[in-house]
Coordinates of C-alpha atoms in Angstrom, one line a residue:
Chain A
M1 CA 43.1 158.4 112.8
K2 CA 40.1 158.2 115.4
I3 CA 39.9 161.6 117.0
T4 CA 39.8 161.9 121.1
D5 CA 38.4 165.0 122.1
E6 CA 37.8 168.1 120.7
N7 CA 41.2 169.5 121.5
D8 CA 42.7 166.4 119.1
R9 CA 40.2 167.9 116.1
K10 CA 41.6 171.4 116.4
S11 CA 45.3 169.9 116.6
Y12 CA 44.8 169.0 112.4
K13 CA 44.6 171.9 110.4
D14 CA 45.4 172.7 106.6
V15 CA 43.6 171.6 103.6
W16 CA 46.9 169.5 101.6
I17 CA 47.0 168.2 98.2
L18 CA 49.6 165.7 96.8
A19 CA 51.0 167.7 93.4
E20 CA 50.8 164.7 90.1
I21 CA 53.7 165.0 88.4
N22 CA 54.6 162.6 85.6
D23 CA 57.7 162.5 83.4
G24 CA 59.1 165.8 86.4
E25 CA 55.7 168.0 84.5
I26 CA 53.1 168.9 87.0
H27 CA 50.0 167.3 86.1
S28 CA 46.9 169.6 85.0
V29 CA 45.1 168.4 88.0
T30 CA 46.9 169.6 90.1
Y31 CA 46.0 172.1 89.3
E32 CA 42.2 171.3 89.3
L33 CA 42.8 169.9 93.5
L34 CA 45.0 173.4 94.3
G35 CA 41.4 175.0 93.4
I36 CA 39.0 173.2 95.6
A37 CA 41.8 173.0 97.9
N38 CA 41.3 177.2 97.9
E39 CA 37.1 176.9 98.7
L40 CA 37.8 174.4 101.6
A41 CA 40.7 176.3 103.2
G42 CA 38.4 179.6 102.9
A43 CA 35.4 177.8 104.3
S44 CA 37.7 176.9 106.8
G45 CA 39.9 179.4 107.5
C46 CA 43.2 177.8 107.3
E47 CA 46.3 177.5 104.3
V48 CA 46.6 174.6 101.3
A49 CA 50.0 173.3 100.6
A50 CA 50.7 171.3 98.1
V51 CA 53.1 168.0 98.8
C52 CA 55.9 167.0 95.8
L53 CA 56.9 163.8 95.7
S54 CA 59.0 163.9 92.7
S55 CA 63.1 162.9 91.5
H56 CA 63.4 166.5 91.3
V57 CA 61.9 169.6 92.4
T58 CA 62.9 173.4 90.1
K59 CA 61.7 176.1 91.3
E60 CA 60.0 177.1 88.5
M61 CA 57.3 174.1 89.5
T62 CA 57.6 175.1 93.3
D63 CA 56.5 179.2 92.0
S64 CA 54.1 177.0 89.7
L65 CA 51.9 175.5 92.5
I66 CA 52.0 178.8 94.2
Y67 CA 50.5 181.3 91.3
G68 CA 48.0 178.0 91.4
G69 CA 47.4 178.5 94.5
A70 CA 49.2 176.5 97.2
D71 CA 50.5 179.2 100.9
K72 CA 53.1 175.8 101.0
V73 CA 54.8 174.0 99.4
I74 CA 56.7 170.7 101.0
T75 CA 58.8 168.9 99.1
V76 CA 60.2 165.7 99.2
T77 CA 63.2 165.2 95.9
D78 CA 64.2 161.3 95.6
E79 CA 65.5 160.0 93.1
K80 CA 63.7 157.0 93.8
L81 CA 60.9 158.9 93.2
A82 CA 61.0 159.3 89.5
A83 CA 58.3 156.5 88.4
F84 CA 55.6 156.2 91.4
N85 CA 55.9 153.6 94.1
D86 CA 53.2 153.0 95.9
E87 CA 55.0 151.8 99.2
L88 CA 57.7 154.1 99.0
E89 CA 55.3 157.7 98.8
C90 CA 52.9 156.0 101.1
N91 CA 55.8 155.8 104.1
I92 CA 56.9 159.3 103.1
L93 CA 53.6 160.7 103.3
Q94 CA 52.7 159.1 106.8
R95 CA 55.3 160.7 108.0
L96 CA 54.0 163.8 106.7
V97 CA 50.9 163.5 108.0
G98 CA 52.4 162.3 111.5
K99 CA 54.3 165.8 111.8
Y100 CA 52.1 168.1 110.3
K101 CA 48.7 166.8 111.0
P102 CA 46.7 168.1 107.9
E103 CA 43.1 168.2 108.4
I104 CA 42.3 167.2 105.3
L105 CA 43.9 165.5 102.3
L106 CA 43.7 165.4 98.5
G107 CA 44.9 163.5 96.1
A108 CA 43.8 162.9 91.9
A109 CA 41.4 160.1 90.9
T110 CA 44.4 158.9 88.4
N111 CA 45.7 155.7 88.6
R112 CA 48.3 157.0 91.3
G113 CA 46.1 158.5 93.2
R114 CA 43.4 155.5 93.6
A115 CA 46.5 153.2 94.5
L116 CA 48.4 155.9 96.9
M117 CA 45.3 157.4 98.9
P118 CA 43.3 153.7 100.1
R119 CA 47.1 152.6 101.1
L120 CA 47.6 155.7 103.4
A121 CA 43.8 155.3 104.2
G122 CA 44.7 151.8 105.6
T123 CA 48.0 152.5 107.6
L124 CA 46.0 156.4 108.9
H125 CA 42.9 154.4 109.8
A126 CA 41.3 157.8 107.5
G127 CA 38.0 157.7 105.9
L128 CA 39.2 157.8 102.1
T129 CA 35.9 158.7 99.5
A130 CA 36.4 157.8 95.6
D131 CA 36.7 159.8 92.9
C132 CA 34.4 163.4 94.5
T133 CA 32.8 165.2 91.5
E134 CA 31.9 167.8 94.9
L135 CA 33.7 168.4 97.9
S136 CA 32.4 171.1 100.5
I137 CA 33.0 172.0 104.0
D138 CA 30.0 171.5 106.4
P139 CA 28.6 175.1 108.3
D140 CA 27.7 173.1 111.3
N141 CA 30.4 171.0 112.5
G142 CA 33.3 172.1 109.8
D143 CA 33.5 168.5 108.2
L144 CA 34.3 168.2 104.9
L145 CA 31.4 166.7 102.9
Q146 CA 32.2 164.5 99.7
T147 CA 30.2 163.6 97.2
R148 CA 30.7 161.3 94.5
P149 CA 28.2 159.2 91.8
A150 CA 27.7 155.2 92.6
F151 CA 26.3 151.9 91.7
G152 CA 27.3 152.7 88.6
G153 CA 26.3 156.7 88.5
N154 CA 23.1 156.1 89.5
I155 CA 23.2 158.1 92.7
M156 CA 25.2 160.4 94.2
A157 CA 26.1 159.8 97.5
T158 CA 27.8 162.5 99.9
I159 CA 29.6 161.4 102.4
R160 CA 31.8 162.5 105.1
S161 CA 34.6 160.8 107.8
G162 CA 33.3 163.3 110.9
E163 CA 35.2 161.3 113.8
F164 CA 38.6 160.4 112.5
R165 CA 41.4 163.1 110.2
P166 CA 42.7 163.2 108.1
Q167 CA 40.0 163.8 105.8
M168 CA 40.8 161.8 102.5
A169 CA 39.1 161.9 98.9
T170 CA 40.2 161.5 95.7
V171 CA 39.4 164.1 93.2
R172 CA 38.3 163.1 89.8
P173 CA 40.2 165.2 87.3
K174 CA 38.5 167.7 85.1
V175 CA 35.5 168.3 86.9
M176 CA 36.8 171.3 89.9
R177 CA 37.9 174.1 88.6
A178 CA 41.7 175.8 89.0
L179 CA 42.2 179.7 90.0
T180 CA 43.9 181.7 87.1
P181 CA 47.8 181.4 87.9
D182 CA 48.8 184.4 90.2
N183 CA 52.3 185.0 89.7
T184 CA 51.8 187.9 92.4
R185 CA 50.9 184.9 95.1
R186 CA 54.1 184.5 97.8
G187 CA 54.4 181.0 99.6
T188 CA 56.7 178.8 101.4
V189 CA 58.7 175.8 100.7
I190 CA 59.3 173.7 102.9
S191 CA 62.0 170.9 102.1
E192 CA 61.7 167.5 103.8
S193 CA 63.8 164.4 102.4
A194 CA 63.2 160.2 102.6
E195 CA 64.8 158.6 105.3
P196 CA 66.5 155.3 104.7
S197 CA 63.3 153.5 106.3
D198 CA 60.7 155.1 103.7
S199 CA 62.6 152.3 101.2
A200 CA 62.2 149.3 103.1
G201 CA 60.4 147.1 101.4
I202 CA 59.9 148.9 98.6
K203 CA 59.1 147.6 94.6
E204 CA 61.6 147.7 92.0
I205 CA 60.3 149.7 89.1
I206 CA 62.2 148.6 86.6
E207 CA 61.2 150.7 83.4
T208 CA 58.1 152.4 82.2
V209 CA 57.3 152.5 78.5
K210 CA 54.8 155.1 76.9
R211 CA 51.8 153.2 75.1
S212 CA 50.8 155.5 71.6
E213 CA 49.5 159.2 72.1
A214 CA 46.2 158.3 71.5
T215 CA 45.6 155.2 73.7
A216 CA 47.2 157.4 76.3
S217 CA 45.4 160.7 75.7
L218 CA 41.7 159.6 76.2
A219 CA 41.3 161.1 79.3
D220 CA 42.8 164.4 78.2
A221 CA 40.8 164.5 74.8
K222 CA 38.8 166.7 73.2
I223 CA 37.2 165.6 71.2
I224 CA 36.3 161.4 70.8
V225 CA 35.2 158.9 68.8
A226 CA 33.4 156.0 70.3
G227 CA 32.2 152.8 69.1
G228 CA 30.3 149.9 70.6
R229 CA 28.8 146.9 70.0
A230 CA 27.2 147.6 66.5
M231 CA 30.9 148.1 65.5
G232 CA 30.7 144.1 64.1
G233 CA 34.7 144.0 65.0
P234 CA 37.7 145.7 64.9
E235 CA 37.4 147.1 61.4
G236 CA 35.2 148.8 62.4
F237 CA 37.1 150.1 64.7
R238 CA 39.7 151.3 62.2
L239 CA 36.3 153.2 60.6
L240 CA 36.7 155.0 63.5
E241 CA 39.8 155.5 64.0
K242 CA 39.7 157.7 60.3
L243 CA 37.4 159.8 62.1
A244 CA 39.1 161.1 64.8
S245 CA 42.5 161.2 62.9
L246 CA 40.4 163.7 60.8
I247 CA 39.0 165.4 63.3
G248 CA 41.5 165.7 65.6
G249 CA 40.2 163.0 67.8
A250 CA 40.8 160.0 70.1
V251 CA 39.2 156.6 69.6
G252 CA 36.8 155.4 72.7
A253 CA 34.6 152.2 72.9
S254 CA 31.8 151.1 75.2
R255 CA 32.6 148.0 78.0
P256 CA 30.5 145.3 75.1
A257 CA 33.4 146.5 72.3
V258 CA 36.1 146.3 75.0
D259 CA 34.8 142.8 75.9
S260 CA 34.5 141.0 72.6
G261 CA 38.0 142.0 71.8
W262 CA 38.3 144.8 69.5
I263 CA 39.6 147.1 70.9
D264 CA 41.9 147.2 74.5
Y265 CA 40.7 148.0 77.1
A266 CA 42.6 151.5 77.6
H267 CA 40.0 153.1 75.5
Q268 CA 37.4 152.2 77.5
I269 CA 35.1 154.1 78.5
G270 CA 32.1 154.3 81.0
Q271 CA 32.2 153.1 85.1
T272 CA 34.3 150.6 84.4
G273 CA 36.7 152.4 82.4
Q274 CA 37.8 155.5 81.5
T275 CA 35.8 159.1 82.3
V276 CA 35.9 161.2 79.9
Q277 CA 35.2 165.0 79.6
A278 CA 35.7 165.7 75.7
D279 CA 33.8 168.8 74.1
L280 CA 32.7 166.8 71.2
Y281 CA 31.5 163.4 71.8
I282 CA 30.8 161.1 68.9
S283 CA 29.2 158.0 69.6
C284 CA 28.9 155.3 66.9
G285 CA 26.1 152.1 67.5
I286 CA 26.5 153.2 71.5
S287 CA 23.2 152.2 72.8
G288 CA 24.0 154.3 76.0
Q289 CA 23.7 151.8 79.2
I290 CA 23.8 153.9 82.5
Q291 CA 27.3 152.5 82.7
H292 CA 28.6 153.8 79.9
L293 CA 27.1 157.5 80.1
V294 CA 28.5 158.4 83.4
G295 CA 31.9 157.8 81.7
M296 CA 31.4 160.7 79.3
Q297 CA 27.8 162.7 80.2
S298 CA 29.7 165.6 80.8
A299 CA 30.8 166.2 77.1
G300 CA 29.7 169.2 75.5
T301 CA 28.4 168.3 72.5
I302 CA 27.1 164.7 72.2
V303 CA 26.7 163.3 68.5
A304 CA 24.9 159.9 68.9
I305 CA 24.4 157.8 65.4
D306 CA 22.5 154.4 65.3
K307 CA 19.6 153.1 63.6
D308 CA 17.6 152.6 67.1
D309 CA 16.5 156.6 67.3
T310 CA 15.2 155.3 71.0
T311 CA 17.8 154.2 72.5
P312 CA 19.4 156.2 75.7
M313 CA 22.6 157.6 73.8
M314 CA 20.5 158.9 71.1
N315 CA 18.0 160.6 73.4
L316 CA 20.9 162.1 76.0
A317 CA 22.6 163.2 72.5
D318 CA 22.4 166.3 71.6
V319 CA 22.4 165.9 67.8
A320 CA 20.6 162.2 66.9
V321 CA 21.6 161.3 63.8
K322 CA 19.3 158.0 62.6
G323 CA 20.5 155.4 60.3
D324 CA 23.6 152.7 59.3
L325 CA 27.1 154.3 60.8
F326 CA 28.9 152.2 58.1
E327 CA 26.8 154.5 55.0
I328 CA 26.8 157.8 57.6
I329 CA 30.5 158.0 58.8
P330 CA 32.1 157.5 55.2
L331 CA 30.0 159.6 53.7
L332 CA 30.6 161.7 56.5
I333 CA 34.6 161.8 56.2
E334 CA 34.0 163.0 52.7
E335 CA 31.9 165.6 54.1
L336 CA 34.6 166.3 56.3
E337 CA 37.5 166.0 54.3
N338 CA 36.1 168.6 51.3
M339 CA 35.3 171.3 53.7
K340 CA 38.5 171.1 54.9
K341 CA 39.5 171.6 51.1
E342 CA 37.8 174.1 50.7
G343 CA 38.6 176.0 54.4
Chain B
M1 CA 52.6 129.2 95.2
K2 CA 49.9 129.8 97.5
I3 CA 47.6 132.5 95.9
I4 CA 44.5 133.8 97.7
V5 CA 42.5 135.6 95.5
C6 CA 39.6 138.6 97.4
I7 CA 36.0 138.5 95.4
K8 CA 32.3 140.2 95.7
Q9 CA 29.3 139.6 94.8
V10 CA 27.7 142.6 94.1
P11 CA 23.8 143.7 93.4
A12 CA 22.8 143.8 89.9
T13 CA 23.6 147.2 89.5
T14 CA 19.8 148.6 87.8
E15 CA 17.9 147.1 90.9
A16 CA 20.0 149.7 93.1
K17 CA 17.6 150.3 96.9
I18 CA 19.4 152.2 98.9
D19 CA 18.7 151.7 102.9
P20 CA 16.5 154.9 103.7
V21 CA 17.9 154.5 107.5
T22 CA 22.2 153.4 106.9
K23 CA 21.9 155.6 103.4
R24 CA 23.9 152.0 102.1
I25 CA 22.8 149.4 99.3
I26 CA 20.0 146.8 100.4
R27 CA 21.6 144.1 99.1
E28 CA 19.0 141.2 100.7
G29 CA 16.6 140.5 97.9
T30 CA 18.4 142.2 94.6
Q31 CA 19.8 139.9 92.4
A32 CA 23.7 139.5 93.0
V33 CA 26.6 138.6 90.1
L34 CA 29.9 138.0 91.1
N35 CA 31.8 140.6 90.2
P36 CA 32.8 141.1 86.7
F37 CA 36.0 142.0 87.7
D38 CA 36.7 139.2 90.0
L39 CA 36.3 136.9 87.5
Y40 CA 40.2 138.3 86.0
A41 CA 41.5 138.1 89.3
I42 CA 40.1 134.5 90.1
E43 CA 41.2 133.7 86.1
E44 CA 44.6 134.5 86.6
A45 CA 45.1 132.9 90.3
V46 CA 43.8 129.8 88.7
S47 CA 46.4 129.5 85.7
L48 CA 49.5 131.4 88.0
K49 CA 48.9 127.6 90.0
E50 CA 48.6 125.6 86.9
Q51 CA 51.7 126.8 85.7
C52 CA 53.7 127.4 89.1
G53 CA 52.1 124.7 91.3
G54 CA 50.4 125.6 94.8
E55 CA 47.1 126.6 95.6
V56 CA 44.2 129.1 95.2
I57 CA 41.4 129.7 98.4
A58 CA 39.0 132.1 97.1
L59 CA 37.5 134.8 100.2
S60 CA 35.2 137.0 100.4
M61 CA 33.2 138.8 102.5
G62 CA 29.6 139.0 102.9
P63 CA 25.7 138.2 103.1
E64 CA 24.9 134.0 103.8
N65 CA 24.5 133.9 100.0
A66 CA 27.5 135.5 98.8
K67 CA 29.0 131.8 99.0
K68 CA 27.7 131.7 95.7
A69 CA 30.1 134.0 94.5
L70 CA 32.5 131.9 95.9
T71 CA 31.1 128.4 94.2
E72 CA 31.8 130.4 91.4
A73 CA 35.1 130.5 92.1
L74 CA 35.4 127.2 92.9
S75 CA 33.6 125.9 89.5
M76 CA 36.6 128.5 87.8
G77 CA 39.5 125.8 89.8
A78 CA 40.1 127.9 93.3
D79 CA 41.1 124.7 95.5
E80 CA 39.4 126.6 98.6
A81 CA 36.9 128.5 99.1
I82 CA 36.6 130.8 102.7
L83 CA 33.1 133.2 103.6
L84 CA 33.4 136.3 106.0
S85 CA 30.0 136.4 107.2
D86 CA 28.2 137.7 110.6
R87 CA 26.4 140.6 111.5
A88 CA 29.2 142.3 113.1
F89 CA 30.9 143.0 109.7
G90 CA 27.6 144.8 108.4
G91 CA 28.2 148.1 107.7
S92 CA 32.0 148.1 106.6
D93 CA 33.5 150.7 104.7
T94 CA 36.3 150.1 102.3
W95 CA 38.8 150.8 105.9
A96 CA 36.7 148.3 107.8
T97 CA 36.2 145.6 104.7
G98 CA 40.1 145.5 104.5
Y99 CA 41.1 144.9 107.8
A100 CA 39.0 142.2 108.3
L101 CA 39.6 140.8 104.8
A102 CA 44.1 140.8 105.9
R103 CA 43.1 139.2 109.3
A104 CA 41.8 136.4 107.6
I105 CA 44.6 136.4 105.1
E106 CA 46.6 136.2 108.6
T107 CA 43.9 133.5 109.5
I108 CA 44.7 131.2 106.2
G109 CA 49.2 131.9 106.9
G110 CA 49.1 134.4 104.7
A111 CA 50.0 134.2 100.8
D112 CA 52.9 134.5 98.0
L113 CA 50.0 136.7 96.2
I114 CA 47.1 138.2 97.0
I115 CA 45.1 138.8 93.9
C116 CA 42.1 141.3 93.7
G117 CA 39.6 142.6 90.8
R118 CA 40.4 146.3 90.2
Q119 CA 37.5 147.6 91.7
A120 CA 33.4 146.0 92.8
I121 CA 31.4 147.6 90.4
D122 CA 28.3 149.0 93.2
G123 CA 30.7 150.8 95.2
D124 CA 33.9 151.9 92.3
T125 CA 35.8 152.7 94.7
A126 CA 38.8 150.1 94.2
Q127 CA 40.7 151.2 97.6
V128 CA 39.6 147.4 99.4
G129 CA 43.0 146.1 97.2
P130 CA 45.3 148.8 98.6
V131 CA 44.0 148.7 102.0
I132 CA 44.4 144.8 102.5
A133 CA 48.2 145.7 101.5
S134 CA 48.6 148.3 103.9
K135 CA 47.1 146.6 106.7
L136 CA 49.6 143.2 105.8
G137 CA 52.6 145.4 105.3
I138 CA 53.0 144.2 102.2
M139 CA 54.0 145.4 98.2
Q140 CA 50.9 146.1 95.8
A141 CA 50.6 147.4 92.2
A142 CA 47.1 147.9 91.1
N143 CA 45.9 147.4 87.7
V144 CA 47.9 144.8 86.2
M145 CA 47.3 143.7 82.6
K146 CA 50.0 141.7 82.1
T147 CA 52.2 139.1 84.2
V148 CA 55.3 138.4 83.0
S149 CA 57.0 135.9 85.8
A150 CA 56.6 134.6 88.7
E151 CA 59.2 132.6 90.5
G152 CA 60.8 132.0 93.6
G153 CA 58.9 134.5 95.7
S154 CA 59.8 137.6 92.8
F155 CA 56.5 138.5 90.7
T156 CA 57.0 141.1 87.8
F157 CA 54.0 143.0 86.4
H158 CA 53.0 145.5 83.8
R159 CA 50.5 148.0 85.8
M160 CA 48.9 150.2 83.6
N161 CA 49.7 154.1 84.4
E162 CA 48.4 157.6 83.0
S163 CA 51.0 157.3 79.3
G164 CA 51.0 153.7 79.1
F165 CA 52.6 151.0 81.7
D166 CA 55.2 150.8 84.6
V167 CA 57.0 147.2 84.4
V168 CA 57.3 145.9 88.5
R169 CA 58.8 144.0 90.0
L170 CA 57.7 143.1 93.6
T171 CA 58.8 140.3 95.9
A172 CA 56.6 137.7 98.2
P173 CA 54.0 138.6 99.7
A174 CA 52.5 141.0 96.7
L175 CA 49.3 142.2 96.4
I176 CA 47.8 142.6 93.1
T177 CA 44.5 144.1 91.5
V178 CA 43.9 143.6 87.9
L179 CA 42.6 144.9 84.8
K180 CA 40.6 143.1 82.0
D181 CA 43.7 143.4 79.3
I182 CA 45.3 140.6 81.8
N183 CA 43.6 137.8 80.8
V184 CA 40.3 135.4 79.5
P185 CA 38.4 134.2 81.7
R186 CA 37.5 130.5 81.8
I187 CA 34.3 128.9 80.9
P188 CA 34.0 126.1 84.2
T189 CA 33.1 122.7 82.8
L190 CA 30.3 120.8 84.2
R191 CA 32.2 119.3 86.1
N192 CA 34.1 121.3 87.7
A193 CA 30.4 123.2 88.3
R194 CA 29.0 119.8 89.5
R195 CA 32.5 120.0 92.2
A196 CA 32.2 123.2 93.4
R197 CA 28.3 123.1 94.0
A198 CA 29.3 120.0 96.2
A199 CA 32.0 121.7 97.6
E200 CA 32.3 122.6 101.1
I201 CA 32.0 127.1 102.1
K202 CA 33.5 127.8 105.6
V203 CA 31.3 130.0 106.9
W204 CA 34.2 132.8 109.5
K205 CA 32.7 135.3 112.3
P206 CA 34.8 138.4 113.8
D207 CA 36.1 135.5 116.0
D208 CA 37.4 132.6 114.3
I209 CA 39.6 135.6 112.6
G210 CA 40.9 137.1 115.6
A211 CA 39.2 140.6 114.6
D212 CA 39.5 143.4 117.3
P213 CA 35.7 144.4 117.6
A214 CA 35.8 148.3 117.5
M215 CA 38.1 147.4 113.9
I216 CA 35.1 145.9 112.5
G217 CA 32.1 146.4 110.8
L218 CA 30.2 150.5 110.9
A219 CA 31.5 151.7 113.9
A220 CA 35.0 151.0 112.4
S221 CA 34.4 152.6 109.3
P222 CA 36.2 156.0 109.3
T223 CA 33.1 156.9 106.3
R224 CA 29.6 157.4 106.9
V225 CA 26.7 158.4 103.6
V226 CA 25.3 161.1 105.1
K227 CA 23.2 161.3 102.1
T228 CA 21.9 160.4 98.6
Q229 CA 20.3 161.2 96.0
P230 CA 19.6 160.5 92.4
Q231 CA 21.7 161.6 89.9
T232 CA 20.6 164.8 87.8
S233 CA 20.4 163.5 84.1
R234 CA 21.8 166.0 81.4
N235 CA 18.7 167.4 80.1
T236 CA 18.7 168.1 76.2
D237 CA 16.6 169.4 72.9
T238 CA 17.9 166.9 70.9
F239 CA 18.7 167.9 67.0
R240 CA 17.4 164.4 64.9
I241 CA 18.4 163.9 61.6
E242 CA 17.4 161.1 59.5
G243 CA 16.5 160.7 55.9
E244 CA 19.1 159.3 52.6
P245 CA 22.8 158.7 54.2
R246 CA 24.6 161.0 52.3
D247 CA 21.8 163.8 53.6
A248 CA 22.4 162.8 56.8
A249 CA 26.0 162.9 56.6
K250 CA 25.8 166.4 55.2
T251 CA 23.7 168.0 58.0
L252 CA 25.4 166.0 60.2
A253 CA 28.6 167.8 58.7
G254 CA 27.4 171.4 58.5
E255 CA 26.0 170.9 62.3
L256 CA 29.4 170.1 63.6
L257 CA 30.6 173.3 61.8
R258 CA 28.1 175.7 62.8
R259 CA 29.0 174.5 65.7
K260 CA 32.4 175.5 65.6
L261 CA 33.1 171.9 66.5
F262 CA 35.4 170.9 63.8

């Protein structure tokens, strides 16, 4: 909502984060949100509240949010909240925001957060910045400064929504630092409930289907073996799967490989796919277009294998291997298997 | 079934130029393409029309040359195309864009289904679809990867989530954003491409959609870009390995071990 005057501006306080709960478990990104929320609250002298919408909320969960940095936990428990329902969560949050008037509202830049937050911002007429990688408080006026990669990662844009409250942002997972859990921290739990009107005009969620672990865990994978156009077909990805399973990694792909239909979109890394933060990223025949790099360049160590050693990826890599990947990868698998045997 | 597909013309990514005053992307003079995700939105709309009957209206907001994107939608089988184009729409963020598109959809008389691509590749926000749904007060499903059924004003979709997908049922009118998994976009036939080029594209101004002047353009946009800077690139000394494949593989394996990555 647009601020009308200085009193109106001051009526908004506290930093809220939306807890990301999947299958009754608090997702790690929630603690990252609490981490950055504490920094922001420290800079503007207010409190941090975690909003927890779930089909069940235990004391263990609210304690864990408090130990992770929440001064308050606002819970709404309703069996309809078991699976993500955009309309229902938006209706509930709209009421809560109206009641408590948070100054800042942060959500995770996950599929859920990136569907729910714009719906809520649309309803509230609030500013929302997607997929932020940096957040800070402007020391001059106390506004939230929201920085995000834009234009395929070519530029970093800093955005503010100065005249509108709450200031909303989705935050990219694995970028912000969680606090060390402190079980001496104390906080308040506020129990709110869903109202019948919240459930008007909401969709029906018939079923939730799990996919194979490898696909699901790409965003969380410590090791990723990714292939591009040079893999030549689905068989090429079989080879990468073999290497990945040997070293406990997940398989990723560049857009051309996905567009060619060699592997599912869920494996796509980059601007229009997933962003990953692996300790080790093995790039196989990916030239390294900027759109791909923005999805993976925060990896701890990048290994690139390619025939052409002048590509952006080969220059970006920590270790660049020049050669035919169809020769090198099978031999690498052999070498690694031998090392494993030798312990 | 009446379907509205919302599309966007985007500049070719590598030619990004930023206006030093507004800090927004300069769209004039750069090569423009139809946002890649929108091809899947158009295809889904047209193939649903072919299955269920009805009509497809393509809707966009942008400068005059965004008609090109709409022509592409027509060539793929959309029946009608409308462009919101006026200086007053300039500087719109996702909220103001969503508001204008929602007003246009109401002016059209609504639709059973509104389809958007997952995100546009310039802003990458994925926000306009859900904002439109909120302004219209209708159900939404983002990241739809499959249409299971569409009949009797009820839709069943597979929606991607963090660990797989949800099977969701929405009642018309509804809005979805689609992923690439959903279909394979058709290549327009020469005949259809020719017909599309000859088709009229309506241009609507704020008055045509009954827009509240305070709710469009830069003034209605909650967000302001205050600064842009080039992305700092990763700077590393690359350790290069070449030579016989066997030796290269051995060196690489040794390097992974030395760096404790395996």
